[in-house]
Short mmCIF file of C-alpha atoms in Angstrom, two decimals:
data_model
loop_
_atom_site.label_atom_id
_atom_site.label_comp_id
_atom_site.label_asym_id
_atom_site.label_seq_id
_atom_site.Cartn_x
_atom_site.Cartn_y
_atom_site.Cartn_z
CA GLU H 1 0.00 0.00 0.00
CA LEU H 2 1.37 3.38 -0.98
CA GLN H 3 0.41 5.11 2.28
CA SER H 4 2.22 2.47 4.33
CA GLN H 5 5.35 3.14 2.25
CA THR H 6 5.26 6.87 3.04
CA ALA H 7 7.32 7.82 6.12
CA SER H 8 6.39 11.16 7.63
CA GLN H 9 6.12 12.96 10.94
CA ARG H 10 2.89 14.56 9.68
CA PRO H 11 -0.25 13.14 11.37
CA ALA H 12 -2.59 11.33 9.00
CA ASN H 13 -5.62 13.31 10.17
CA SER H 14 -4.02 16.59 9.04
CA TYR H 15 -4.50 15.68 5.37
CA ARG H 16 -7.61 16.95 3.62
CA ASN H 17 -7.81 13.69 1.64
CA ASN H 18 -6.65 11.03 4.07
CA TRP H 19 -7.50 7.54 2.79
CA GLY H 20 -9.29 5.54 5.44
CA ASP H 21 -9.48 1.80 5.92
CA GLU H 22 -12.82 1.13 4.23
CA ILE H 23 -12.55 -0.09 0.64
CA LYS H 24 -15.36 -0.07 -1.89
CA VAL H 25 -14.50 -1.46 -5.30
CA GLN H 26 -16.66 -1.53 -8.39
CA ILE H 27 -14.81 -3.00 -11.37
CA PRO H 28 -16.48 -4.09 -14.60
CA GLU H 29 -15.59 -7.56 -15.83
CA THR H 30 -12.42 -7.27 -17.87
CA GLY H 31 -10.97 -10.75 -17.97
CA ALA H 32 -8.01 -9.59 -15.89
CA SER H 33 -7.43 -9.74 -12.13
CA LEU H 34 -7.56 -6.25 -10.61
CA GLY H 35 -7.24 -7.19 -6.96
CA GLU H 36 -4.27 -4.90 -6.47
CA LEU H 37 -6.37 -1.86 -7.34
CA ARG H 38 -7.75 -2.06 -3.81
CA THR H 39 -4.77 -0.02 -2.63
CA ALA H 40 -5.93 2.90 -4.73
CA LEU H 41 -9.69 2.77 -4.21
CA ARG H 42 -10.41 4.30 -0.83
CA GLU H 43 -12.94 6.45 0.95
CA SER H 44 -11.36 9.39 2.71
CA LEU H 45 -12.11 10.40 6.28
CA GLY H 46 -14.41 13.41 6.50
CA HIS H 47 -15.64 13.40 2.91
CA GLU H 48 -15.69 10.96 0.05
CA THR H 49 -13.10 10.80 -2.67
CA HIS H 50 -14.44 8.78 -5.57
CA ILE H 51 -11.78 6.96 -7.53
CA SER H 52 -12.65 5.03 -10.65
CA GLY H 53 -10.78 3.32 -13.45
CA GLU H 54 -10.91 0.92 -16.34
CA ILE H 55 -8.68 -1.56 -18.07
CA TYR H 56 -9.06 -2.31 -21.75
CA ARG H 57 -7.13 -3.64 -24.69
CA THR H 58 -5.80 -1.47 -27.51
CA ALA H 59 -3.56 -2.05 -30.49
CA ALA H 60 -0.61 -1.11 -28.27
CA GLY H 61 -1.53 -3.62 -25.54
CA LEU H 62 -3.35 -3.07 -22.24
CA THR H 63 -4.37 0.38 -21.06
CA VAL H 64 -5.19 1.11 -17.43
CA THR H 65 -6.98 4.35 -16.60
CA ALA H 66 -7.57 5.88 -13.17
CA ARG H 67 -9.24 9.11 -12.10
CA SER H 68 -10.25 10.90 -8.91
CA GLY H 69 -13.58 12.72 -8.92
CA ASP H 70 -13.79 15.12 -11.86
CA GLU H 71 -10.05 15.10 -12.52
CA ALA H 72 -8.84 14.04 -15.95
CA SER H 73 -8.07 10.35 -16.13
CA LYS H 74 -4.49 9.05 -16.26
CA ARG H 75 -3.83 6.48 -18.97
CA ILE H 76 -0.98 3.99 -18.72
CA THR H 77 -0.32 1.51 -21.52
CA GLY H 78 1.84 -1.60 -21.63
CA THR H 79 1.90 -5.29 -22.38
CA ASP H 80 -0.14 -8.04 -20.71
CA ALA H 81 2.98 -9.09 -18.80
CA GLU H 82 3.29 -5.56 -17.38
CA LEU H 83 -0.20 -5.47 -15.85
CA ASP H 84 1.11 -5.34 -12.26
CA GLN H 85 3.39 -2.41 -13.10
CA LEU H 86 0.58 -0.63 -14.95
CA ILE H 87 -1.67 -0.91 -11.91
CA ASP H 88 1.14 0.34 -9.66
CA ARG H 89 1.65 3.38 -11.89
CA ALA H 90 -2.10 4.06 -11.98
CA ALA H 91 -2.20 3.90 -8.18
CA GLU H 92 0.73 6.35 -7.98
CA ALA H 93 -1.08 8.72 -10.35
CA VAL H 94 -4.17 8.71 -8.12
CA TYR H 95 -2.01 9.14 -5.01
CA HIS H 96 -0.38 12.18 -6.63
CA GLN H 97 -3.76 13.55 -7.67
CA THR H 98 -5.49 13.14 -4.31
CA GLN H 99 -2.63 13.62 -1.80
CA PRO H 100 0.22 15.56 -3.43
CA TYR H 101 2.13 16.31 -0.22
CA ARG H 102 2.05 12.72 0.96
CA TYR H 103 2.92 11.49 -2.52
CA ALA H 104 5.96 13.79 -2.50
CA LEU H 105 7.15 12.13 0.71
CA TYR H 106 6.55 8.74 -0.91
CA LEU H 107 8.98 9.88 -3.63
CA VAL H 108 11.47 10.96 -0.95
CA THR H 109 11.58 7.38 0.36
CA ARG H 110 12.69 6.42 -3.16
CA GLN H 111 15.37 9.14 -3.29
CA ARG H 112 13.40 10.99 -6.00
CA PHE H 113 14.05 14.38 -4.40
CA ALA H 114 13.76 16.57 -7.51
CA GLU H 115 10.32 15.16 -8.35
CA ALA H 116 9.20 15.58 -4.75
CA LEU H 117 10.34 19.21 -4.67
CA GLU H 118 8.50 19.92 -7.91
CA ILE H 119 5.28 18.60 -6.36
CA VAL H 120 5.43 20.40 -2.99
CA THR H 121 6.56 23.81 -4.30
CA PRO H 122 3.13 24.87 -5.63
CA LEU H 123 1.58 23.88 -2.28
CA ALA H 124 3.27 26.94 -0.74
CA HIS H 125 0.47 28.92 -2.46
CA HIS H 126 -2.35 26.62 -1.32
CA PRO H 127 -5.48 28.41 -0.01
CA ASP H 128 -5.18 26.52 3.30
CA ARG H 129 -2.50 28.02 5.55
CA LEU H 130 -1.80 24.62 7.16
CA GLU H 131 -0.93 23.22 3.73
CA ARG H 132 1.27 26.26 3.09
CA ALA H 133 3.06 25.73 6.40
CA TRP H 134 3.72 22.06 5.66
CA ALA H 135 4.83 22.92 2.13
CA HIS H 136 7.49 25.35 3.38
CA THR H 137 8.87 22.75 5.81
CA ALA H 138 9.19 20.22 2.99
CA ILE H 139 10.66 22.74 0.54
CA GLY H 140 13.36 23.59 3.06
CA ASP H 141 14.23 19.93 3.67
CA LEU H 142 14.16 19.00 0.00
CA GLY H 143 16.20 22.02 -0.98
CA VAL H 144 19.01 20.83 1.30
CA ALA H 145 18.66 17.30 -0.11
CA GLN H 146 19.20 18.88 -3.54
CA GLY H 147 22.35 20.65 -2.39
CA ALA H 148 20.98 23.98 -1.17
CA ASP H 149 22.69 25.83 1.68
CA PRO H 150 21.14 25.16 5.12
CA ALA H 151 20.36 28.90 5.23
CA PHE H 152 17.75 28.16 2.56
CA ALA H 153 16.15 25.62 4.87
CA ALA H 154 16.13 28.13 7.73
CA ARG H 155 14.38 30.71 5.54
CA GLU H 156 11.73 28.21 4.50
CA GLN H 157 11.07 27.20 8.11
CA ARG H 158 10.63 30.85 9.06
CA ALA H 159 8.20 31.19 6.15
CA SER H 160 6.30 28.25 7.61
CA LEU H 161 6.26 29.90 11.03
CA ALA H 162 4.95 33.10 9.44
CA GLU H 163 1.96 31.04 8.32
CA ILE H 164 1.44 29.34 11.71
CA PRO H 165 3.42 30.80 14.64
CA GLY H 166 4.63 28.09 17.01
CA PHE H 167 4.24 25.37 14.36
CA ALA H 168 6.30 22.54 15.88
CA PRO H 169 7.39 20.80 12.63
CA ALA H 170 8.88 24.08 11.38
CA LEU H 171 10.52 24.77 14.74
CA PHE H 172 12.10 21.31 14.62
CA ASP H 173 13.45 21.88 11.12
CA LEU H 174 14.63 25.39 12.02
CA THR H 175 16.54 24.02 15.03
CA ARG H 176 18.17 21.45 12.76
CA ALA H 177 19.06 24.06 10.14
CA GLU H 178 20.66 26.31 12.75
CA ASN H 179 22.57 23.28 14.02
CA TRP H 180 23.91 22.69 10.51
CA LEU H 181 24.86 26.37 10.25
CA GLY H 182 26.60 26.36 13.63
CA HIS H 183 24.40 29.20 14.93
CA ASP H 184 24.24 28.16 18.57
CA GLN H 185 22.27 31.17 19.78
CA GLU H 186 19.60 30.82 17.10
CA LEU H 187 19.56 27.05 17.65
CA VAL H 188 18.85 27.42 21.37
CA LYS H 189 16.12 29.99 20.65
CA ALA H 190 14.35 27.71 18.14
CA ALA H 191 14.83 24.66 20.38
CA THR H 192 13.35 26.48 23.36
CA GLU H 193 10.31 27.46 21.29
CA PHE H 194 9.93 23.87 20.07
CA ILE H 195 10.03 22.50 23.61
CA ALA H 196 7.46 25.08 24.72
CA ALA H 197 5.16 24.27 21.78
CA ASP H 198 3.65 21.32 23.62
CA ARG H 199 0.20 21.54 22.02
CA SER H 200 1.58 21.77 18.48
CA ARG H 201 4.00 18.91 19.13
CA ARG H 202 1.05 16.73 20.17
CA LEU H 203 -1.25 17.83 17.35
CA ASP H 204 1.10 18.50 14.44
CA ILE H 205 3.62 15.68 14.82
CA SER H 206 2.55 12.05 14.54
CA LYS H 207 2.77 10.01 17.73
CA VAL H 208 5.50 7.75 16.37
CA ALA H 209 7.72 10.78 15.64
CA GLN H 210 7.13 12.81 18.79
CA ALA H 211 9.72 11.15 21.04
CA ALA H 212 12.44 11.20 18.37
CA SER H 213 11.89 14.82 17.38
CA LEU H 214 11.96 15.98 21.01
CA ALA H 215 15.10 13.95 21.77
CA ASP H 216 16.80 15.36 18.68
CA VAL H 217 16.06 18.93 19.72
CA LEU H 218 17.11 18.33 23.32
CA GLU H 219 20.39 16.83 22.13
CA TRP H 220 21.15 19.73 19.76
CA LYS H 221 20.29 22.25 22.47
CA ALA H 222 22.43 20.48 25.08
CA ARG H 223 25.46 20.38 22.79
CA ALA H 224 25.03 24.06 21.89
CA GLU H 225 24.95 24.91 25.60
CA GLY H 226 27.90 22.64 26.43
CA ASP H 227 25.79 20.23 28.48
CA TYR H 228 27.42 17.07 27.16
CA PRO H 229 26.01 14.60 29.74
CA GLU H 230 22.50 15.67 28.68
CA ALA H 231 23.49 15.37 25.01
CA ILE H 232 24.71 11.81 25.62
CA GLN H 233 21.49 10.96 27.47
CA GLN H 234 19.35 12.23 24.58
CA ALA H 235 21.51 10.32 22.10
CA ARG H 236 20.66 7.16 24.06
CA VAL H 237 16.96 8.03 23.82
CA LEU H 238 17.35 8.44 20.06
CA ALA H 239 18.90 5.01 19.79
CA ASP H 240 15.61 3.54 21.01
CA THR H 241 13.33 5.51 18.65
CA PRO H 242 12.14 4.38 15.19
CA ARG H 243 15.05 4.84 12.81
CA GLU H 244 13.09 6.63 10.10
CA PHE H 245 12.12 9.38 12.55
CA SER H 246 15.51 10.05 14.10
CA ARG H 247 18.17 12.31 12.68
CA VAL H 248 19.78 9.42 10.80
CA ARG H 249 16.90 9.57 8.31
CA GLY H 250 17.87 13.12 7.41
CA LEU H 251 14.41 14.24 6.26
CA ILE H 252 11.35 13.87 8.47
CA ALA H 253 8.97 16.45 6.98
#
């Protein structure tokens, strides 16, 4: 399932189109097995997202189409032997169409940083300020992954905070950027704000990422202040947190 392959600190319920667990599939008889399409046909929490598709034969081979609501359908064509790959690509197209931010993070897990950055950049102009805030955090992270100076990441996190003051994900990324830059004073300031942002840490960071993000920030802050016993203690805490959400993952937008 594509969602299960997308690592993120962002809580699932913060997405406008979060796919739930209920699956309703209506597929006309085609002579081919379409069981794997179940990963793409979901009802979202809060409001319905209708996803439909077809599979048919053309002179070029098999064509799989998939669409979400009134969006234009995506057509993928290949041979009979490529049916599994065609369905996978159709599912990715729907994922991109319905959940662009989450799809971008799915691409990050596959080291496809340039594609991910291209997808999240327009979200910085989204009508919803929460989406804009998340977009700036991701743009900053992905910019660094593409070779940008950490100062770029710091600017993007401040842009995120301009959208939502006290936004914990941006404060985390700002602390990390200041750590990269060696700006101890700014690091301690951002870290202190992150630690104080208890409500945002609980609401805006997924439960599985909360312990790791806090331990990361406490370690950076301790080192910047010369409190090395505390830094060692937080490093031990990090060793017991999920790997993908500790600093070894590099990107946890």
